[in-house]
CSV table of C-alpha atoms in Angstrom, one decimal:
chain,number,residue,atom,x,y,z
A,16,UNK,CA,-45.8,-59.5,-63.6
A,17,UNK,CA,-48.8,-59.8,-61.2
A,18,UNK,CA,-51.2,-62.3,-59.7
A,19,UNK,CA,-54.0,-62.7,-62.3
A,20,UNK,CA,-57.3,-64.5,-62.9
A,21,UNK,CA,-57.4,-67.4,-65.5
A,22,UNK,CA,-61.1,-67.0,-66.0
A,23,UNK,CA,-64.2,-64.8,-65.8
A,24,UNK,CA,-65.7,-64.9,-62.3
A,25,UNK,CA,-65.3,-63.5,-58.8
A,26,UNK,CA,-62.2,-63.0,-56.8
A,27,UNK,CA,-62.8,-63.8,-53.1
A,28,UNK,CA,-61.6,-65.4,-49.9
A,29,UNK,CA,-61.9,-69.2,-49.9
A,30,UNK,CA,-62.8,-69.2,-46.2
A,31,UNK,CA,-66.1,-67.4,-47.2
A,32,UNK,CA,-67.2,-70.3,-49.4
A,33,UNK,CA,-66.9,-73.1,-46.8
A,34,UNK,CA,-69.9,-75.4,-47.1
A,35,UNK,CA,-71.4,-73.5,-50.1
A,36,UNK,CA,-73.8,-75.4,-52.3
A,37,UNK,CA,-76.7,-74.9,-54.7
A,38,UNK,CA,-79.2,-75.0,-51.8
A,39,UNK,CA,-77.0,-73.0,-49.4
A,40,UNK,CA,-74.9,-70.6,-51.4
A,41,UNK,CA,-72.4,-68.2,-49.9
A,42,UNK,CA,-73.7,-64.7,-50.5
A,43,UNK,CA,-71.0,-62.0,-50.9
A,44,UNK,CA,-71.1,-58.3,-51.5
A,45,UNK,CA,-69.5,-57.3,-54.8
A,46,UNK,CA,-67.3,-54.3,-54.1
A,47,UNK,CA,-65.5,-53.7,-57.5
A,48,UNK,CA,-65.2,-54.9,-61.1
A,49,UNK,CA,-61.8,-55.6,-62.7
A,50,UNK,CA,-61.1,-56.0,-66.4
A,51,UNK,CA,-57.8,-57.1,-68.0
A,52,UNK,CA,-55.5,-54.1,-67.9
A,53,UNK,CA,-57.1,-52.6,-64.8
A,54,UNK,CA,-55.0,-51.9,-61.7
A,55,UNK,CA,-56.5,-53.7,-58.7
A,56,UNK,CA,-57.0,-51.1,-55.9
A,57,UNK,CA,-60.0,-52.3,-53.9
A,58,UNK,CA,-59.0,-55.1,-51.4
A,59,UNK,CA,-61.3,-58.0,-50.7
A,60,UNK,CA,-62.4,-58.3,-47.1
A,61,UNK,CA,-64.4,-60.9,-45.3
A,62,UNK,CA,-67.8,-61.5,-46.9
A,63,UNK,CA,-66.8,-59.6,-50.1
A,64,UNK,CA,-66.0,-60.4,-53.7
A,65,UNK,CA,-64.7,-58.6,-56.8
A,66,UNK,CA,-66.1,-59.2,-60.2
A,67,UNK,CA,-63.1,-60.1,-62.4
A,68,UNK,CA,-62.4,-61.0,-66.1
A,69,UNK,CA,-59.8,-63.3,-67.6
A,70,UNK,CA,-56.3,-61.9,-67.4
A,71,UNK,CA,-57.2,-59.2,-64.9
A,72,UNK,CA,-55.0,-58.4,-61.9
A,73,UNK,CA,-56.2,-60.1,-58.7
A,74,UNK,CA,-57.1,-57.7,-55.9
A,75,UNK,CA,-55.4,-57.7,-52.5
A,76,UNK,CA,-57.0,-60.0,-49.9
A,77,UNK,CA,-58.4,-62.7,-52.2
A,78,UNK,CA,-56.9,-66.2,-52.4
A,79,UNK,CA,-59.0,-67.8,-55.2
A,80,UNK,CA,-61.4,-67.2,-58.0
A,81,UNK,CA,-64.8,-68.8,-58.6
A,82,UNK,CA,-65.9,-69.3,-62.2
A,83,UNK,CA,-69.0,-67.3,-63.0
A,84,UNK,CA,-70.8,-70.5,-64.0
A,85,UNK,CA,-70.8,-71.5,-60.3
A,86,UNK,CA,-72.6,-68.3,-59.3
A,87,UNK,CA,-75.8,-66.4,-60.0
A,88,UNK,CA,-73.8,-63.5,-61.3
A,89,UNK,CA,-75.8,-61.2,-59.1
A,90,UNK,CA,-74.8,-58.3,-56.8
A,91,UNK,CA,-74.6,-59.5,-54.1
A,92,UNK,CA,-73.4,-62.7,-55.7
A,93,UNK,CA,-74.4,-66.2,-54.6
A,94,UNK,CA,-71.6,-68.7,-54.8
A,95,UNK,CA,-72.7,-72.3,-55.2
A,96,UNK,CA,-69.4,-74.2,-54.6
A,97,UNK,CA,-66.7,-74.2,-52.0
A,98,UNK,CA,-63.2,-73.2,-53.1
A,99,UNK,CA,-59.7,-73.9,-51.7
A,100,UNK,CA,-56.8,-71.4,-51.4
A,101,UNK,CA,-55.0,-71.0,-54.7
A,102,UNK,CA,-57.9,-72.4,-56.8
A,103,UNK,CA,-58.1,-70.6,-60.2
A,104,UNK,CA,-55.3,-68.4,-59.1
A,105,UNK,CA,-52.3,-67.6,-61.4
A,106,UNK,CA,-49.4,-66.5,-59.4
A,107,UNK,CA,-46.9,-63.8,-60.4
A,108,UNK,CA,-43.9,-65.4,-62.0
A,109,UNK,CA,-45.7,-68.5,-63.0
A,110,UNK,CA,-44.1,-68.5,-66.5
A,111,UNK,CA,-40.7,-67.2,-65.4
A,112,UNK,CA,-39.2,-65.2,-62.6
A,113,UNK,CA,-36.7,-62.4,-62.3
A,114,UNK,CA,-33.2,-63.7,-63.1
A,115,UNK,CA,-34.5,-66.6,-65.2
A,116,UNK,CA,-32.5,-67.3,-68.4
A,117,UNK,CA,-35.2,-67.0,-71.0
A,118,UNK,CA,-33.1,-68.3,-73.9
A,119,UNK,CA,-29.6,-69.8,-74.0
A,120,UNK,CA,-26.9,-68.2,-76.2
A,121,UNK,CA,-27.2,-69.7,-79.7
A,122,UNK,CA,-30.9,-70.4,-79.5
A,123,UNK,CA,-32.8,-70.1,-82.7
A,124,UNK,CA,-35.3,-67.3,-82.7
A,125,UNK,CA,-38.4,-69.3,-83.8
A,126,UNK,CA,-42.0,-68.3,-83.1
A,127,UNK,CA,-42.0,-69.6,-79.5
A,128,UNK,CA,-38.6,-67.9,-78.7
A,129,UNK,CA,-39.8,-64.6,-80.1
A,130,UNK,CA,-43.1,-64.9,-78.2
A,131,UNK,CA,-41.2,-65.4,-74.9
A,132,UNK,CA,-39.0,-62.4,-75.5
A,133,UNK,CA,-42.0,-60.2,-76.3
A,134,UNK,CA,-43.8,-61.4,-73.2
A,135,UNK,CA,-40.8,-60.2,-71.1
A,136,UNK,CA,-40.9,-56.8,-72.9
A,137,UNK,CA,-37.7,-57.4,-74.8
A,138,UNK,CA,-37.8,-55.8,-78.2
A,139,UNK,CA,-34.3,-56.5,-79.4
A,140,UNK,CA,-31.6,-59.1,-78.7
A,141,UNK,CA,-28.1,-59.5,-80.2
A,142,UNK,CA,-28.1,-62.2,-83.0
A,143,UNK,CA,-25.6,-63.9,-85.2
A,144,UNK,CA,-26.5,-63.7,-88.8
A,145,UNK,CA,-26.5,-66.8,-90.9
A,146,UNK,CA,-23.5,-67.1,-93.2
A,147,UNK,CA,-23.8,-65.8,-96.8
A,148,UNK,CA,-22.8,-68.7,-99.0
A,149,UNK,CA,-21.2,-68.5,-102.4
A,150,UNK,CA,-21.8,-71.4,-104.9
A,151,UNK,CA,-19.5,-71.8,-107.9
A,152,UNK,CA,-20.2,-74.5,-110.4
A,153,UNK,CA,-17.6,-75.3,-113.1
A,154,UNK,CA,-17.2,-77.1,-116.3
A,155,UNK,CA,-17.1,-76.5,-120.1
A,156,UNK,CA,-19.6,-79.3,-120.7
A,157,UNK,CA,-22.6,-77.7,-118.9
A,158,UNK,CA,-25.2,-75.4,-120.3
A,159,UNK,CA,-27.7,-73.4,-118.3
A,160,UNK,CA,-31.3,-74.9,-118.2
A,161,UNK,CA,-33.5,-73.3,-120.8
A,162,UNK,CA,-30.7,-72.8,-123.4
A,163,UNK,CA,-30.3,-74.9,-126.5
A,164,UNK,CA,-28.3,-78.1,-125.8
A,165,UNK,CA,-25.4,-78.5,-128.2
A,166,UNK,CA,-24.0,-82.1,-128.9
A,167,UNK,CA,-21.8,-83.3,-126.1
A,168,UNK,CA,-23.1,-80.9,-123.6
A,169,UNK,CA,-25.4,-81.5,-120.5
A,170,UNK,CA,-27.6,-79.2,-118.6
A,171,UNK,CA,-26.3,-77.8,-115.3
A,172,UNK,CA,-28.2,-79.4,-112.4
A,173,UNK,CA,-25.7,-78.8,-109.6
A,174,UNK,CA,-26.2,-75.1,-109.3
A,175,UNK,CA,-30.0,-75.3,-109.2
A,176,UNK,CA,-29.9,-78.4,-106.9
A,177,UNK,CA,-27.5,-76.9,-104.3
A,178,UNK,CA,-28.8,-73.3,-104.4
A,179,UNK,CA,-32.3,-74.7,-103.7
A,180,UNK,CA,-30.9,-76.8,-100.9
A,181,UNK,CA,-29.2,-73.9,-99.3
A,182,UNK,CA,-32.3,-71.9,-99.6
A,183,UNK,CA,-34.3,-74.7,-98.0
A,184,UNK,CA,-31.9,-74.6,-95.0
A,185,UNK,CA,-32.3,-70.8,-94.7
A,186,UNK,CA,-29.1,-69.5,-96.2
A,187,UNK,CA,-28.6,-66.7,-98.6
A,188,UNK,CA,-26.7,-67.9,-101.6
A,189,UNK,CA,-24.8,-66.1,-104.4
A,190,UNK,CA,-24.1,-68.2,-107.5
A,191,UNK,CA,-21.7,-68.2,-110.4
A,192,UNK,CA,-20.5,-70.6,-113.1
A,193,UNK,CA,-17.2,-70.7,-114.9
A,194,UNK,CA,-15.7,-73.0,-117.5
A,195,UNK,CA,-12.5,-75.1,-117.1
A,196,UNK,CA,-10.1,-72.1,-116.9
A,197,UNK,CA,-8.1,-72.0,-113.7
A,198,UNK,CA,-7.5,-68.3,-113.9
A,199,UNK,CA,-11.2,-67.5,-114.5
A,200,UNK,CA,-12.2,-69.9,-111.6
A,201,UNK,CA,-9.7,-68.3,-109.2
A,202,UNK,CA,-11.1,-64.8,-110.0
A,203,UNK,CA,-14.7,-66.0,-109.6
A,204,UNK,CA,-13.8,-67.5,-106.2
A,205,UNK,CA,-12.1,-64.2,-105.2
A,206,UNK,CA,-15.2,-62.2,-106.2
A,207,UNK,CA,-17.6,-64.5,-104.4
A,208,UNK,CA,-15.6,-64.6,-101.2
A,209,UNK,CA,-15.5,-60.8,-101.2
A,210,UNK,CA,-19.2,-60.9,-100.4
A,211,UNK,CA,-19.7,-64.3,-98.8
A,212,UNK,CA,-18.6,-66.0,-95.6
A,213,UNK,CA,-18.1,-69.5,-97.2
A,214,UNK,CA,-17.8,-70.9,-100.7
A,215,UNK,CA,-19.0,-74.2,-102.1
A,216,UNK,CA,-17.7,-75.3,-105.5
A,217,UNK,CA,-18.6,-78.3,-107.7
A,218,UNK,CA,-16.5,-80.1,-110.3
A,219,UNK,CA,-12.8,-80.0,-111.1
A,220,UNK,CA,-11.5,-81.8,-108.0
A,221,UNK,CA,-10.4,-85.3,-109.3
A,222,UNK,CA,-7.3,-86.2,-111.2
A,223,UNK,CA,-8.3,-85.5,-114.9
A,224,UNK,CA,-6.7,-83.0,-117.2
A,225,UNK,CA,-9.6,-80.5,-116.5
A,226,UNK,CA,-9.8,-81.0,-112.7
A,227,UNK,CA,-8.6,-77.4,-112.5
A,228,UNK,CA,-9.0,-76.6,-108.7
A,229,UNK,CA,-5.5,-78.0,-108.2
A,230,UNK,CA,-4.4,-75.0,-110.2
A,231,UNK,CA,-7.1,-72.5,-109.3
A,232,UNK,CA,-6.8,-72.6,-105.6
A,233,UNK,CA,-3.0,-71.8,-105.6
A,234,UNK,CA,-3.8,-69.0,-108.1
A,235,UNK,CA,-6.3,-67.6,-105.6
A,236,UNK,CA,-3.7,-67.9,-102.7
A,237,UNK,CA,-5.9,-70.4,-100.8
A,238,UNK,CA,-4.4,-73.0,-98.5
A,239,UNK,CA,-5.5,-76.6,-99.0
A,240,UNK,CA,-6.4,-78.4,-95.8
A,241,UNK,CA,-7.4,-81.8,-97.2
A,242,UNK,CA,-8.1,-83.5,-100.4
A,243,UNK,CA,-10.1,-86.8,-100.7
A,244,UNK,CA,-12.3,-88.4,-98.1
A,245,UNK,CA,-12.9,-92.1,-97.5
A,246,UNK,CA,-16.5,-92.0,-98.6
A,247,UNK,CA,-18.5,-93.0,-101.7
A,248,UNK,CA,-19.8,-91.1,-103.6
A,249,UNK,CA,-17.8,-87.9,-103.4
A,250,UNK,CA,-14.3,-89.2,-102.6
A,251,UNK,CA,-12.4,-86.3,-104.3
A,252,UNK,CA,-13.9,-83.6,-102.0
A,253,UNK,CA,-11.4,-80.9,-101.1
A,254,UNK,CA,-11.3,-78.3,-98.3
A,255,UNK,CA,-9.3,-75.1,-98.4
A,256,UNK,CA,-9.3,-71.7,-96.7
A,257,UNK,CA,-8.8,-68.2,-98.1
A,258,UNK,CA,-8.3,-65.3,-95.7
A,259,UNK,CA,-9.9,-67.3,-93.0
A,260,UNK,CA,-12.9,-68.2,-95.1
A,261,UNK,CA,-13.7,-71.9,-95.8
A,262,UNK,CA,-13.9,-73.3,-99.4
A,263,UNK,CA,-15.5,-76.7,-99.8
A,264,UNK,CA,-15.0,-78.2,-103.2
A,265,UNK,CA,-17.3,-81.1,-104.1
A,266,UNK,CA,-17.5,-83.6,-107.0
A,267,UNK,CA,-19.2,-82.5,-110.1
A,268,UNK,CA,-21.4,-85.7,-110.3
A,269,UNK,CA,-24.8,-84.6,-109.1
A,270,UNK,CA,-25.6,-87.2,-106.5
A,271,UNK,CA,-22.0,-87.1,-105.2
A,272,UNK,CA,-22.3,-83.3,-104.9
A,273,UNK,CA,-25.7,-83.7,-103.1
A,274,UNK,CA,-24.6,-86.4,-100.7
A,275,UNK,CA,-21.3,-84.7,-99.7
A,276,UNK,CA,-23.2,-81.4,-99.3
A,277,UNK,CA,-25.2,-83.1,-96.6
A,278,UNK,CA,-22.2,-84.8,-95.0
A,279,UNK,CA,-19.7,-82.0,-95.2
A,280,UNK,CA,-21.3,-78.7,-96.1
A,281,UNK,CA,-24.2,-78.9,-93.6
A,282,UNK,CA,-21.9,-79.5,-90.6
A,283,UNK,CA,-19.6,-76.7,-91.9
A,284,UNK,CA,-22.5,-74.2,-92.2
A,285,UNK,CA,-24.1,-75.3,-88.9
A,286,UNK,CA,-20.8,-74.6,-87.2
A,287,UNK,CA,-20.3,-71.2,-88.8
A,288,UNK,CA,-23.9,-70.2,-87.9
A,289,UNK,CA,-23.7,-71.9,-84.5
A,290,UNK,CA,-27.0,-73.6,-85.3
A,291,UNK,CA,-26.6,-77.3,-84.4
A,292,UNK,CA,-30.2,-78.0,-85.3
A,293,UNK,CA,-29.2,-77.7,-88.9
A,294,UNK,CA,-27.2,-80.9,-88.7
A,295,UNK,CA,-28.9,-84.0,-90.2
A,296,UNK,CA,-30.6,-86.2,-87.6
A,297,UNK,CA,-29.3,-89.8,-87.4
A,298,UNK,CA,-31.2,-92.8,-86.4
A,299,UNK,CA,-31.4,-96.5,-86.9
A,300,UNK,CA,-33.8,-98.1,-89.5
A,301,UNK,CA,-34.5,-101.4,-91.0
A,302,UNK,CA,-33.6,-101.8,-94.7
A,303,UNK,CA,-36.5,-103.2,-96.7
A,304,UNK,CA,-34.6,-103.2,-100.0
A,305,UNK,CA,-31.4,-105.2,-100.6
A,306,UNK,CA,-28.3,-103.5,-102.1
A,307,UNK,CA,-26.2,-105.9,-104.2
A,308,UNK,CA,-22.8,-104.4,-104.0
A,309,UNK,CA,-20.2,-104.7,-101.3
A,310,UNK,CA,-18.8,-101.5,-99.8
A,311,UNK,CA,-15.1,-101.6,-99.3
A,312,UNK,CA,-15.3,-97.8,-98.6
A,313,UNK,CA,-18.0,-96.2,-96.4
A,314,UNK,CA,-20.9,-95.7,-98.7
A,315,UNK,CA,-24.1,-93.6,-98.6
A,316,UNK,CA,-27.2,-94.5,-100.6
A,317,UNK,CA,-30.3,-92.4,-101.2
A,318,UNK,CA,-33.4,-93.7,-99.6
A,319,UNK,CA,-36.9,-93.1,-98.3
A,320,UNK,CA,-37.6,-93.4,-94.6
A,321,UNK,CA,-40.9,-94.1,-92.8
A,322,UNK,CA,-41.9,-95.7,-89.6
A,323,UNK,CA,-38.5,-97.1,-88.9
A,324,UNK,CA,-38.0,-98.7,-92.3
A,325,UNK,CA,-36.0,-97.6,-95.3
A,326,UNK,CA,-36.6,-98.4,-99.0
A,327,UNK,CA,-34.1,-97.8,-101.8
A,328,UNK,CA,-35.0,-96.5,-105.2
A,329,UNK,CA,-33.6,-98.0,-108.4
A,330,UNK,CA,-30.4,-96.3,-109.6
A,331,UNK,CA,-27.5,-95.4,-107.4
A,332,UNK,CA,-24.9,-94.1,-109.8
A,333,UNK,CA,-23.4,-90.8,-108.6
A,334,UNK,CA,-24.4,-89.2,-111.9
A,335,UNK,CA,-28.1,-90.1,-111.5
A,336,UNK,CA,-30.5,-87.6,-110.2
A,337,UNK,CA,-34.0,-88.9,-111.1
A,338,UNK,CA,-33.9,-91.6,-108.4
A,339,UNK,CA,-33.4,-88.9,-105.8
A,340,UNK,CA,-36.9,-87.6,-106.2
A,341,UNK,CA,-38.9,-88.2,-103.0
A,342,UNK,CA,-35.9,-89.5,-101.2
A,343,UNK,CA,-35.5,-88.0,-97.7
A,344,UNK,CA,-32.5,-89.7,-96.2
A,345,UNK,CA,-29.1,-91.1,-96.8
A,346,UNK,CA,-28.4,-94.7,-95.8
A,347,UNK,CA,-25.0,-95.5,-94.4
A,348,UNK,CA,-23.1,-98.7,-95.2
A,349,UNK,CA,-19.9,-99.0,-93.1
A,350,UNK,CA,-16.4,-99.6,-94.6
A,351,UNK,CA,-16.0,-103.3,-95.4
A,352,UNK,CA,-19.7,-104.1,-95.6
A,353,UNK,CA,-20.9,-107.0,-97.7
A,354,UNK,CA,-23.9,-106.6,-100.0
A,355,UNK,CA,-26.8,-105.3,-97.8
A,356,UNK,CA,-29.7,-107.6,-97.2
A,357,UNK,CA,-33.4,-106.7,-96.6
A,358,UNK,CA,-34.1,-106.8,-92.9
A,359,UNK,CA,-30.8,-105.6,-91.6
A,360,UNK,CA,-30.4,-102.6,-89.4
A,361,UNK,CA,-28.8,-99.5,-91.0
A,362,UNK,CA,-27.8,-96.0,-89.9
A,363,UNK,CA,-30.1,-93.4,-91.5
A,364,UNK,CA,-29.3,-89.7,-92.0
A,365,UNK,CA,-32.5,-87.8,-92.3
A,366,UNK,CA,-32.4,-84.9,-94.7
């Protein structure tokens, strides 16, 4: 908001330092001292200087600042170097000027953005809150981690996996689990959507006897928008709306749920929050590991990306989770691709 000094030294007129050197210094009368926070009142006239500290307001009449290292720091002060107009001079409005747009609408308030707002004296701005996300896992066959595991049952990984992923992305998440009862699932969806802005579900979306979302969503009164996508894994994904709120129903297979979360849920949530930086970044990489299967449908594989190259772990079944550990990307193989060979270029979705 004012012209200021970028260093400790002396504010003066550059014309008074013409020809100054160690042997023939310019000697100037020191008429005032200014510290950061002081108001500059004493003007600098010919043959004068003002002792000044870093960040202090520059006094009227000066056009430069000499660093104290180039003086004898005396009073009067001997200046050992010539200066030019504007040297060591920070002009008012250097960072931004009146009328400048500091942040565009939709900007994320990270540390830099908050610092800029504070520097302009802005204590509050209108913000859009991130969506609250409900997460409903389903299935009679799953048991909560930590409980005894009866024969024929498996531990529930999807709730932990997706709740953790939502938390990593900065969303508040509310979870629930229900068995394969359409009425109970419909009621759980209603309860979650009462408090949440969007709902993600897993399981029950294929064509088996217990794929109960075909019954639960009508019981809720939701409108189905689409069912099935041309992608592997996660083909049975379903999208519905209830009272204007989105419901994304994903496969119950853990990797299928994880992959379609990145491909479908992340764009959905980024759009709701108006935070495009939440979308996965896409780039091209070189595949170092072959993949033996053809891809009649667009396929996504888990992978590890580094320095432009991608390696694939062993194990790509949609029910496998262990091979996801340390993976940081999805590798896209287009529809109709033959088996992938090492050395070929692939599209990479960074997670």
